[in-house]
PDB file of C-alpha atoms and ligand atoms in Angstrom:
ATOM      1  CA  MET A   1    -159.260  97.065 125.624  1.00 40.00           C
ATOM      2  CA  ARG A   2    -161.933  99.055 123.625  1.00 41.00           C
ATOM      3  CA  ASP A   3    -162.671 102.908 124.440  1.00 43.00           C
ATOM      4  CA  ASP A   4    -166.529 102.943 124.039  1.00 44.00           C
ATOM      5  CA  GLY A   5    -166.676 106.776 125.114  1.00 44.00           C
ATOM      6  CA  ASP A   6    -167.369 106.979 128.528  1.00 49.00           C
ATOM      7  CA  PRO A   7    -165.076 109.706 129.743  1.00 46.00           C
ATOM      8  CA  LYS A   8    -164.350 108.293 133.116  1.00 49.00           C
ATOM      9  CA  MET A   9    -162.569 104.832 131.512  1.00 48.00           C
ATOM     10  CA  SER A  10    -159.947 105.855 128.386  1.00 56.00           C
ATOM     11  CA  VAL A  11    -156.657 104.035 126.814  1.00 61.00           C
ATOM     12  CA  ARG A  12    -153.958 106.169 127.778  1.00 64.00           C
ATOM     13  CA  PRO A  13    -150.569 105.839 126.537  1.00 63.00           C
ATOM     14  CA  ARG A  14    -148.107 105.170 129.103  1.00 61.00           C
ATOM     15  CA  PRO A  15    -145.762 108.591 129.953  1.00 65.00           C
ATOM     16  CA  PRO A  16    -142.209 107.329 127.978  1.00 72.00           C
ATOM     17  CA  ALA A  17    -140.061 105.938 130.253  1.00 77.00           C
ATOM     18  CA  PRO A  18    -136.859 108.010 130.457  1.00 79.00           C
ATOM     19  CA  PRO A  19    -133.953 106.943 128.660  1.00 90.00           C
ATOM     20  CA  ILE A  20    -131.705 104.241 130.029  1.00 96.00           C
ATOM     21  CA  ARG A  21    -127.852 104.969 131.141  1.00 98.00           C
ATOM     22  CA  LEU A  22    -125.374 102.565 130.666  1.00 98.00           C
ATOM     23  CA  GLY A  23    -122.418 102.352 132.726  1.00 98.00           C
ATOM     24  CA  ILE A  24    -119.298 100.277 131.587  1.00 98.00           C
ATOM     25  CA  ASN A  25    -117.220  98.817 134.491  1.00 98.00           C
ATOM     26  CA  ILE A  26    -113.587  98.653 133.846  1.00 98.00           C
ATOM     27  CA  ASP A  27    -112.375  96.502 136.457  1.00 98.00           C
ATOM     28  CA  HIS A  28    -111.743  93.819 134.346  1.00 97.00           C
ATOM     29  CA  VAL A  29    -108.898  95.731 132.128  1.00 98.00           C
ATOM     30  CA  ALA A  30    -107.293  96.345 135.392  1.00 98.00           C
ATOM     31  CA  THR A  31    -107.494  92.644 136.054  1.00 97.00           C
ATOM     32  CA  LEU A  32    -105.904  91.915 132.859  1.00 97.00           C
ATOM     33  CA  ARG A  33    -102.651  94.832 133.270  1.00 98.00           C
ATOM     34  CA  ASN A  34    -102.623  93.773 136.928  1.00 97.00           C
ATOM     35  CA  ALA A  35    -101.528  89.953 135.909  1.00 96.00           C
ATOM     36  CA  ARG A  36     -98.442  91.276 134.216  1.00 95.00           C
ATOM     37  CA  GLY A  37     -97.602  94.382 136.328  1.00 93.00           C
ATOM     38  CA  GLY A  38     -97.097  97.730 134.396  1.00 93.00           C
ATOM     39  CA  ARG A  39     -99.454  99.467 132.494  1.00 96.00           C
ATOM     40  CA  HIS A  40    -100.993  97.671 129.714  1.00 97.00           C
ATOM     41  CA  PRO A  41    -103.821  97.481 128.834  1.00 98.00           C
ATOM     42  CA  ASP A  42    -105.099 100.851 130.384  1.00 98.00           C
ATOM     43  CA  PRO A  43    -107.730 101.196 132.296  1.00 98.00           C
ATOM     44  CA  LEU A  44    -108.701 104.825 131.312  1.00 98.00           C
ATOM     45  CA  ARG A  45    -108.037 104.018 127.287  1.00 98.00           C
ATOM     46  CA  ALA A  46    -110.787 101.244 128.017  1.00 98.00           C
ATOM     47  CA  ALA A  47    -113.349 104.121 129.606  1.00 98.00           C
ATOM     48  CA  ALA A  48    -112.165 106.541 126.465  1.00 98.00           C
ATOM     49  CA  LEU A  49    -113.406 104.318 124.037  1.00 98.00           C
ATOM     50  CA  ALA A  50    -116.268 102.841 125.846  1.00 98.00           C
ATOM     51  CA  VAL A  51    -117.293 106.412 126.314  1.00 98.00           C
ATOM     52  CA  GLU A  52    -116.921 106.947 122.181  1.00 98.00           C
ATOM     53  CA  ALA A  53    -118.824 103.895 121.519  1.00 98.00           C
ATOM     54  CA  GLY A  54    -122.518 104.931 123.201  1.00 97.00           C
ATOM     55  CA  ALA A  55    -121.395 104.885 127.264  1.00 98.00           C
ATOM     56  CA  ASP A  56    -122.829 107.341 129.976  1.00 98.00           C
ATOM     57  CA  ASN A  57    -120.583 106.656 133.028  1.00 98.00           C
ATOM     58  CA  ILE A  58    -117.790 104.586 133.704  1.00 98.00           C
ATOM     59  CA  THR A  59    -117.924 102.018 136.713  1.00 98.00           C
ATOM     60  CA  ALA A  60    -114.791 101.271 138.905  1.00 98.00           C
ATOM     61  CA  HIS A  61    -114.555  99.033 142.126  1.00 97.00           C
ATOM     62  CA  LEU A  62    -111.954 100.267 144.601  1.00 98.00           C
ATOM     63  CA  ARG A  63    -111.822  96.678 146.530  1.00 96.00           C
ATOM     64  CA  GLU A  64    -109.856  96.923 149.834  1.00 95.00           C
ATOM     65  CA  ASP A  65    -107.313  94.049 148.586  1.00 94.00           C
ATOM     66  CA  ARG A  66    -106.815  96.333 145.629  1.00 96.00           C
ATOM     67  CA  ARG A  67    -106.815  93.283 143.290  1.00 94.00           C
ATOM     68  CA  HIS A  68    -108.013  95.457 140.135  1.00 96.00           C
ATOM     69  CA  ILE A  69    -108.327  99.205 140.210  1.00 98.00           C
ATOM     70  CA  GLY A  70    -105.674 100.601 142.384  1.00 98.00           C
ATOM     71  CA  ASP A  71    -105.738 104.034 143.973  1.00 98.00           C
ATOM     72  CA  ASP A  72    -103.668 105.712 140.922  1.00 97.00           C
ATOM     73  CA  ASP A  73    -106.430 104.702 138.693  1.00 98.00           C
ATOM     74  CA  ILE A  74    -108.920 106.250 140.775  1.00 98.00           C
ATOM     75  CA  GLU A  75    -106.837 109.416 140.745  1.00 98.00           C
ATOM     76  CA  ARG A  76    -106.476 109.328 136.779  1.00 98.00           C
ATOM     77  CA  LEU A  77    -110.102 108.480 136.401  1.00 98.00           C
ATOM     78  CA  MET A  78    -111.111 111.426 138.220  1.00 97.00           C
ATOM     79  CA  ALA A  79    -108.529 113.814 136.330  1.00 97.00           C
ATOM     80  CA  SER A  80    -109.667 112.893 132.770  1.00 97.00           C
ATOM     81  CA  LEU A  81    -113.216 111.242 132.728  1.00 97.00           C
ATOM     82  CA  ARG A  82    -115.627 114.007 131.123  1.00 96.00           C
ATOM     83  CA  VAL A  83    -118.441 111.640 132.031  1.00 98.00           C
ATOM     84  CA  PRO A  84    -119.837 111.032 135.636  1.00 98.00           C
ATOM     85  CA  PHE A  85    -117.243 108.412 137.284  1.00 98.00           C
ATOM     86  CA  ASN A  86    -119.189 105.916 139.752  1.00 98.00           C
ATOM     87  CA  MET A  87    -117.056 104.177 142.299  1.00 98.00           C
ATOM     88  CA  GLU A  88    -117.979 101.099 144.015  1.00 98.00           C
ATOM     89  CA  MET A  89    -116.909 100.683 147.448  1.00 97.00           C
ATOM     90  CA  ALA A  90    -117.449  98.689 151.320  1.00 96.00           C
ATOM     91  CA  VAL A  91    -118.685 100.590 153.701  1.00 96.00           C
ATOM     92  CA  THR A  92    -115.219 101.055 155.453  1.00 96.00           C
ATOM     93  CA  PRO A  93    -113.442 104.260 156.942  1.00 97.00           C
ATOM     94  CA  GLU A  94    -111.049 103.852 154.549  1.00 97.00           C
ATOM     95  CA  MET A  95    -113.289 104.087 151.752  1.00 98.00           C
ATOM     96  CA  LEU A  96    -114.945 106.180 152.470  1.00 98.00           C
ATOM     97  CA  ALA A  97    -112.105 109.151 153.025  1.00 98.00           C
ATOM     98  CA  ILE A  98    -111.046 107.979 149.599  1.00 98.00           C
ATOM     99  CA  ALA A  99    -114.361 108.898 148.078  1.00 98.00           C
ATOM    100  CA  LEU A 100    -114.287 112.171 150.770  1.00 98.00           C
ATOM    101  CA  ALA A 101    -111.048 113.260 149.073  1.00 98.00           C
ATOM    102  CA  HIS A 102    -111.924 112.378 145.187  1.00 98.00           C
ATOM    103  CA  ARG A 103    -115.743 113.296 145.160  1.00 98.00           C
ATOM    104  CA  PRO A 104    -116.509 111.286 142.223  1.00 98.00           C
ATOM    105  CA  HIS A 105    -120.402 112.038 140.717  1.00 98.00           C
ATOM    106  CA  GLY A 106    -121.627 108.982 142.437  1.00 98.00           C
ATOM    107  CA  VAL A 107    -120.675 106.114 144.765  1.00 98.00           C
ATOM    108  CA  CYS A 108    -122.077 102.622 144.914  1.00 98.00           C
ATOM    109  CA  LEU A 109    -122.027 100.972 148.404  1.00 97.00           C
ATOM    110  CA  VAL A 110    -121.442  97.103 147.920  1.00 96.00           C
ATOM    111  CA  PRO A 111    -120.499  94.039 150.415  1.00 94.00           C
ATOM    112  CA  GLU A 112    -117.163  92.923 149.676  1.00 86.00           C
ATOM    113  CA  ARG A 113    -115.393  89.575 150.953  1.00 76.00           C
ATOM    114  CA  ARG A 114    -112.123  88.677 150.589  1.00 61.00           C
ATOM    115  CA  GLN A 115    -112.548  85.384 149.160  1.00 63.00           C
ATOM    116  CA  GLU A 116    -114.995  86.418 146.554  1.00 68.00           C
ATOM    117  CA  LEU A 117    -114.421  86.308 143.116  1.00 67.00           C
ATOM    118  CA  THR A 118    -117.258  89.036 142.441  1.00 67.00           C
ATOM    119  CA  THR A 119    -119.475  90.637 144.529  1.00 68.00           C
ATOM    120  CA  GLU A 120    -122.266  87.806 145.729  1.00 73.00           C
ATOM    121  CA  GLY A 121    -125.062  89.167 146.480  1.00 82.00           C
ATOM    122  CA  GLY A 122    -126.689  92.487 147.762  1.00 94.00           C
ATOM    123  CA  LEU A 123    -125.581  94.800 150.851  1.00 96.00           C
ATOM    124  CA  ASP A 124    -127.750  93.713 153.815  1.00 95.00           C
ATOM    125  CA  VAL A 125    -129.398  97.475 154.494  1.00 96.00           C
ATOM    126  CA  VAL A 126    -132.121  96.186 157.104  1.00 96.00           C
ATOM    127  CA  ASP A 127    -129.427  94.996 159.757  1.00 95.00           C
ATOM    128  CA  HIS A 128    -127.329  97.809 159.358  1.00 96.00           C
ATOM    129  CA  VAL A 129    -129.357 101.093 158.984  1.00 97.00           C
ATOM    130  CA  ALA A 130    -127.711 102.645 161.686  1.00 97.00           C
ATOM    131  CA  GLU A 131    -124.358 102.197 160.483  1.00 96.00           C
ATOM    132  CA  LEU A 132    -125.132 103.041 156.779  1.00 97.00           C
ATOM    133  CA  ALA A 133    -127.677 106.014 157.634  1.00 98.00           C
ATOM    134  CA  PRO A 134    -124.688 108.488 158.949  1.00 98.00           C
ATOM    135  CA  PHE A 135    -122.075 107.090 156.351  1.00 98.00           C
ATOM    136  CA  ILE A 136    -124.607 107.674 153.520  1.00 98.00           C
ATOM    137  CA  ALA A 137    -125.379 111.371 155.249  1.00 98.00           C
ATOM    138  CA  GLU A 138    -121.574 112.261 154.859  1.00 98.00           C
ATOM    139  CA  LEU A 139    -121.362 111.541 151.561  1.00 98.00           C
ATOM    140  CA  ARG A 140    -124.360 113.217 150.782  1.00 98.00           C
ATOM    141  CA  ARG A 141    -123.160 116.324 152.491  1.00 98.00           C
ATOM    142  CA  ALA A 142    -120.004 116.379 149.776  1.00 98.00           C
ATOM    143  CA  GLY A 143    -122.366 116.060 146.947  1.00 98.00           C
ATOM    144  CA  ILE A 144    -121.904 112.460 146.179  1.00 98.00           C
ATOM    145  CA  GLN A 145    -124.698 110.897 144.891  1.00 98.00           C
ATOM    146  CA  VAL A 146    -125.163 107.589 146.936  1.00 98.00           C
ATOM    147  CA  ALA A 147    -125.973 104.060 145.173  1.00 98.00           C
ATOM    148  CA  LEU A 148    -126.876 100.876 147.998  1.00 98.00           C
ATOM    149  CA  PHE A 149    -126.532  97.544 145.704  1.00 97.00           C
ATOM    150  CA  ILE A 150    -129.421  95.527 146.839  1.00 97.00           C
ATOM    151  CA  ASP A 151    -131.153  92.365 146.259  1.00 97.00           C
ATOM    152  CA  PRO A 152    -134.586  93.333 144.987  1.00 98.00           C
ATOM    153  CA  ASP A 153    -136.153  92.215 148.300  1.00 97.00           C
ATOM    154  CA  PRO A 154    -138.824  94.364 149.399  1.00 98.00           C
ATOM    155  CA  ALA A 155    -137.459  95.021 152.861  1.00 97.00           C
ATOM    156  CA  GLN A 156    -134.353  95.866 151.556  1.00 97.00           C
ATOM    157  CA  ILE A 157    -135.835  98.421 149.569  1.00 98.00           C
ATOM    158  CA  ARG A 158    -137.684 100.173 152.410  1.00 98.00           C
ATOM    159  CA  ALA A 159    -134.682  99.992 154.778  1.00 98.00           C
ATOM    160  CA  SER A 160    -132.846 102.019 151.626  1.00 98.00           C
ATOM    161  CA  ALA A 161    -135.194 104.531 151.968  1.00 98.00           C
ATOM    162  CA  GLU A 162    -135.106 104.466 155.952  1.00 98.00           C
ATOM    163  CA  VAL A 163    -131.100 105.305 155.264  1.00 98.00           C
ATOM    164  CA  LYS A 164    -132.057 108.094 152.934  1.00 98.00           C
ATOM    165  CA  THR A 165    -129.895 106.877 149.848  1.00 98.00           C
ATOM    166  CA  ASP A 166    -130.435 108.645 146.514  1.00 98.00           C
ATOM    167  CA  ALA A 167    -130.800 104.853 144.299  1.00 98.00           C
ATOM    168  CA  VAL A 168    -130.123 101.351 144.878  1.00 98.00           C
ATOM    169  CA  GLU A 169    -128.664  99.307 142.016  1.00 98.00           C
ATOM    170  CA  PHE A 170    -130.587  95.900 141.596  1.00 98.00           C
ATOM    171  CA  HIS A 171    -128.371  92.756 141.755  1.00 97.00           C
ATOM    172  CA  THR A 172    -129.193  91.358 138.977  1.00 98.00           C
ATOM    173  CA  GLY A 173    -127.434  87.893 139.596  1.00 97.00           C
ATOM    174  CA  THR A 174    -129.992  85.268 140.447  1.00 97.00           C
ATOM    175  CA  TYR A 175    -131.485  86.032 137.352  1.00 98.00           C
ATOM    176  CA  CYS A 176    -128.720  86.046 135.094  1.00 98.00           C
ATOM    177  CA  GLU A 177    -127.298  83.252 136.048  1.00 97.00           C
ATOM    178  CA  ALA A 178    -131.322  81.295 136.186  1.00 98.00           C
ATOM    179  CA  ALA A 179    -130.948  82.273 132.156  1.00 97.00           C
ATOM    180  CA  LEU A 180    -127.811  80.773 131.708  1.00 96.00           C
ATOM    181  CA  GLN A 181    -128.954  77.593 133.608  1.00 97.00           C
ATOM    182  CA  GLY A 182    -132.052  77.480 131.232  1.00 96.00           C
ATOM    183  CA  ASP A 183    -134.275  77.553 134.118  1.00 97.00           C
ATOM    184  CA  PRO A 184    -137.452  79.533 132.781  1.00 97.00           C
ATOM    185  CA  PRO A 185    -139.544  79.429 136.020  1.00 98.00           C
ATOM    186  CA  THR A 186    -136.742  81.255 138.230  1.00 98.00           C
ATOM    187  CA  VAL A 187    -136.018  83.411 135.222  1.00 98.00           C
ATOM    188  CA  ALA A 188    -139.784  84.394 135.671  1.00 98.00           C
ATOM    189  CA  ARG A 189    -139.765  84.712 139.413  1.00 98.00           C
ATOM    190  CA  GLU A 190    -136.877  86.702 139.500  1.00 98.00           C
ATOM    191  CA  LEU A 191    -137.609  89.090 136.708  1.00 98.00           C
ATOM    192  CA  THR A 192    -141.216  89.791 138.581  1.00 98.00           C
ATOM    193  CA  ARG A 193    -139.169  91.087 141.667  1.00 98.00           C
ATOM    194  CA  LEU A 194    -136.957  92.964 139.536  1.00 98.00           C
ATOM    195  CA  VAL A 195    -140.003  94.653 138.556  1.00 98.00           C
ATOM    196  CA  GLU A 196    -142.085  94.788 141.457  1.00 98.00           C
ATOM    197  CA  GLY A 197    -138.880  96.061 143.418  1.00 98.00           C
ATOM    198  CA  ALA A 198    -138.188  98.793 140.731  1.00 98.00           C
ATOM    199  CA  ARG A 199    -141.976  99.961 141.138  1.00 98.00           C
ATOM    200  CA  ALA A 200    -141.591 100.329 144.856  1.00 98.00           C
ATOM    201  CA  ALA A 201    -138.022 102.128 144.924  1.00 98.00           C
ATOM    202  CA  ALA A 202    -139.195 104.469 142.383  1.00 98.00           C
ATOM    203  CA  SER A 203    -142.521 105.411 144.352  1.00 98.00           C
ATOM    204  CA  ALA A 204    -140.284 105.900 147.769  1.00 98.00           C
ATOM    205  CA  ALA A 205    -138.241 108.259 145.329  1.00 98.00           C
ATOM    206  CA  LEU A 206    -135.431 106.080 145.003  1.00 98.00           C
ATOM    207  CA  GLU A 207    -133.664 106.569 141.620  1.00 98.00           C
ATOM    208  CA  VAL A 208    -133.069 102.551 139.892  1.00 98.00           C
ATOM    209  CA  HIS A 209    -130.462 101.148 138.807  1.00 98.00           C
ATOM    210  CA  ALA A 210    -129.473  97.161 137.960  1.00 98.00           C
ATOM    211  CA  GLY A 211    -126.266  95.079 137.545  1.00 98.00           C
ATOM    212  CA  HIS A 212    -124.513  92.000 137.493  1.00 97.00           C
ATOM    213  CA  GLY A 213    -123.974  89.239 134.999  1.00 98.00           C
ATOM    214  CA  LEU A 214    -125.922  91.362 131.883  1.00 98.00           C
ATOM    215  CA  ASN A 215    -124.979  89.880 128.806  1.00 98.00           C
ATOM    216  CA  LEU A 216    -126.319  90.796 125.064  1.00 97.00           C
ATOM    217  CA  ASP A 217    -128.895  87.638 125.648  1.00 97.00           C
ATOM    218  CA  ASN A 218    -130.440  88.728 129.344  1.00 98.00           C
ATOM    219  CA  VAL A 219    -130.561  92.193 129.222  1.00 98.00           C
ATOM    220  CA  GLY A 220    -133.413  93.409 127.296  1.00 97.00           C
ATOM    221  CA  PRO A 221    -136.281  92.550 129.849  1.00 97.00           C
ATOM    222  CA  VAL A 222    -133.981  94.196 132.072  1.00 98.00           C
ATOM    223  CA  ALA A 223    -133.763  97.299 130.317  1.00 98.00           C
ATOM    224  CA  ALA A 224    -137.524  97.234 129.107  1.00 97.00           C
ATOM    225  CA  ILE A 225    -138.640  97.950 133.050  1.00 97.00           C
ATOM    226  CA  PRO A 226    -139.536 101.764 132.960  1.00 96.00           C
ATOM    227  CA  GLU A 227    -138.683 102.673 136.241  1.00 97.00           C
ATOM    228  CA  ILE A 228    -134.598 101.407 135.728  1.00 98.00           C
ATOM    229  CA  VAL A 229    -132.679 104.521 134.304  1.00 98.00           C
ATOM    230  CA  GLU A 230    -129.323 102.638 134.727  1.00 98.00           C
ATOM    231  CA  LEU A 231    -127.194  99.444 133.955  1.00 98.00           C
ATOM    232  CA  ASN A 232    -123.577  99.044 134.785  1.00 98.00           C
ATOM    233  CA  ILE A 233    -122.121  96.123 133.165  1.00 98.00           C
ATOM    234  CA  GLY A 234    -118.333  94.853 132.822  1.00 98.00           C
ATOM    235  CA  HIS A 235    -117.517  91.138 132.952  1.00 98.00           C
ATOM    236  CA  PHE A 236    -119.043  90.460 129.694  1.00 98.00           C
ATOM    237  CA  LEU A 237    -118.390  93.600 127.277  1.00 98.00           C
ATOM    238  CA  VAL A 238    -114.767  93.182 128.243  1.00 98.00           C
ATOM    239  CA  GLY A 239    -114.563  89.523 127.642  1.00 98.00           C
ATOM    240  CA  GLU A 240    -116.899  90.472 124.200  1.00 98.00           C
ATOM    241  CA  ALA A 241    -114.021  92.806 123.473  1.00 98.00           C
ATOM    242  CA  LEU A 242    -111.213  89.988 123.026  1.00 97.00           C
ATOM    243  CA  PHE A 243    -112.952  89.195 119.769  1.00 98.00           C
ATOM    244  CA  ILE A 244    -114.789  91.992 118.396  1.00 98.00           C
ATOM    245  CA  GLY A 245    -112.777  94.912 120.204  1.00 98.00           C
ATOM    246  CA  LEU A 246    -114.070  97.193 123.191  1.00 98.00           C
ATOM    247  CA  GLY A 247    -115.806  99.656 121.101  1.00 98.00           C
ATOM    248  CA  PRO A 248    -118.352  97.706 119.287  1.00 98.00           C
ATOM    249  CA  SER A 249    -118.721  95.352 122.276  1.00 98.00           C
ATOM    250  CA  VAL A 250    -120.147  98.769 124.321  1.00 98.00           C
ATOM    251  CA  ALA A 251    -122.007  99.607 120.888  1.00 98.00           C
ATOM    252  CA  ARG A 252    -123.768  96.177 120.423  1.00 98.00           C
ATOM    253  CA  MET A 253    -124.718  96.633 124.163  1.00 98.00           C
ATOM    254  CA  ARG A 254    -126.048 100.363 123.650  1.00 97.00           C
ATOM    255  CA  ALA A 255    -128.296  99.338 121.184  1.00 96.00           C
ATOM    256  CA  THR A 256    -129.688  96.304 122.476  1.00 97.00           C
ATOM    257  CA  MET A 257    -130.607  98.319 125.628  1.00 97.00           C
ATOM    258  CA  ASP A 258    -132.090 100.813 123.417  1.00 95.00           C
ATOM    259  CA  ALA A 259    -133.919  98.694 121.251  1.00 95.00           C
ATOM    260  CA  ALA A 260    -135.564  97.072 124.517  1.00 95.00           C
ATOM    261  CA  ARG A 261    -136.290 100.665 125.840  1.00 93.00           C
ATOM    262  CA  GLN A 262    -138.065 101.507 122.070  1.00 85.00           C
ATOM    263  CA  GLY A 263    -140.331  98.570 122.430  1.00 81.00           C
ATOM    264  CA  LEU A 264    -141.140  99.820 125.356  1.00 62.00           C
ATOM    265  CA  ARG A 265    -142.273 102.922 124.596  1.00 49.00           C
ATOM    266  CA  HIS A 266    -143.852 101.883 121.142  1.00 43.00           C
ATOM    267  CA  SER A 267    -145.751  98.521 122.825  1.00 43.00           C
ATOM    268  CA  ASP A 268    -147.040  99.806 126.512  1.00 45.00           C
ATOM    269  CA  THR A 269    -149.798 101.623 127.119  1.00 39.00           C
ATOM    270  CA  GLU A 270    -152.023 101.309 130.230  1.00 39.00           C
ATOM    271  CA  MET A 271    -155.498 101.458 131.178  1.00 35.00           C
ATOM    272  CA  SER A 272    -156.519 104.479 133.155  1.00 33.00           C
ATOM    273  CA  VAL A 273    -159.645 105.137 134.845  1.00 32.00           C
ATOM    274  CA  SER A 274    -160.101 108.914 135.148  1.00 31.00           C
ATOM    275  CA  GLY A 275    -162.431 110.990 137.531  1.00 29.00           C
ATOM    276  CA  ALA A 276    -161.409 113.847 135.903  1.00 28.00           C
TER     277      ALA A 276
HETATM  278  N1  LIG B 301    -122.933  96.552 139.660  1.00 84.92           N
HETATM  279  C1  LIG B 301    -122.353  96.428 140.833  1.00 84.92           C
HETATM  280  C2  LIG B 301    -122.365  97.074 142.092  1.00 84.92           C
HETATM  281  C3  LIG B 301    -121.106  95.503 140.694  1.00 84.92           C
HETATM  282  O1  LIG B 301    -120.142  94.948 141.822  1.00 84.92           O
HETATM  283  C4  LIG B 301    -121.000  94.529 139.460  1.00 84.92           C
HETATM  284  C5  LIG B 301    -119.334  93.768 139.509  1.00 84.92           C
HETATM  285  O2  LIG B 301    -118.189  94.497 140.127  1.00 84.92           O
HETATM  286  C6  LIG B 301    -121.556  95.360 138.531  1.00 84.92           C
HETATM  287  C7  LIG B 301    -122.564  96.316 138.440  1.00 84.92           C
HETATM  288  C8  LIG B 301    -120.939  94.581 136.988  1.00 84.92           C
HETATM  289  O3  LIG B 301    -121.515  93.026 137.214  1.00 84.92           O
HETATM  290  P1  LIG B 301    -120.446  92.461 135.423  1.00 84.92           P
HETATM  291  O4  LIG B 301    -119.165  92.498 135.767  1.00 84.92           O
HETATM  292  O5  LIG B 301    -120.928  91.018 135.610  1.00 84.92           O
HETATM  293  O6  LIG B 301    -121.195  93.026 134.752  1.00 84.92           O
END
């Protein structure tokens, strides 16, 4: 649009989006190790390589059944990591005690069912406000940043603000699955939900993260959402590492995310109506 000199209407560059962090989920390195027992491949070695290749954080999910990451891994990660550690965990007294004992930089609260292959769907915050609010308060009192893994749903976002979490992590599984199935209408609908959800969460002063099912083909539009400041990615990168190595796998993701963010910075301008 043309700026024709009216001081009340001008085209202003949007403030630059904050840089986006990449958290690498190392659970599946532990899955492979546990297939044979023993110590190889060691998730800590994977964490070190990921950081060297451009990861900002390391994420691991301590599940109730310890199917991949174990208690000993959490101890070793806490002792050796030089970047923030994000522990994914269920809302249980056992996990609360472990988090309070180790005090990771952050925790991401996720729903957990024993039978599921991976985390299917987000937390139902709306129906668990009374249980979540004190749980979150206790973690925050210990200096731990709390994120809630939720679907990008307006009611869940409002409830997340109500329980006073620091951040939300949007479950991108439906978007990623639609992209995989070649279903453009669902991809478009899910992206809109992510864009609008990110805006709503940021205006409620919540930090916005996203993850689940992201890969090199589908990450761009999510990384370009300016309010999203962190992506957590695991399965694709560990799988890809079998073919090209973990360092290059992480480095390619880092470059793809940064390019999406860069495109946003260069092209995204907005009309602003100023009364000043
Ligand atoms: N974020 C959360 C909260 C998760 O539970 C998972 C899966 O463990 C991820 C991100 C990463 O998903 P993926 O392994 O599909 O990249």
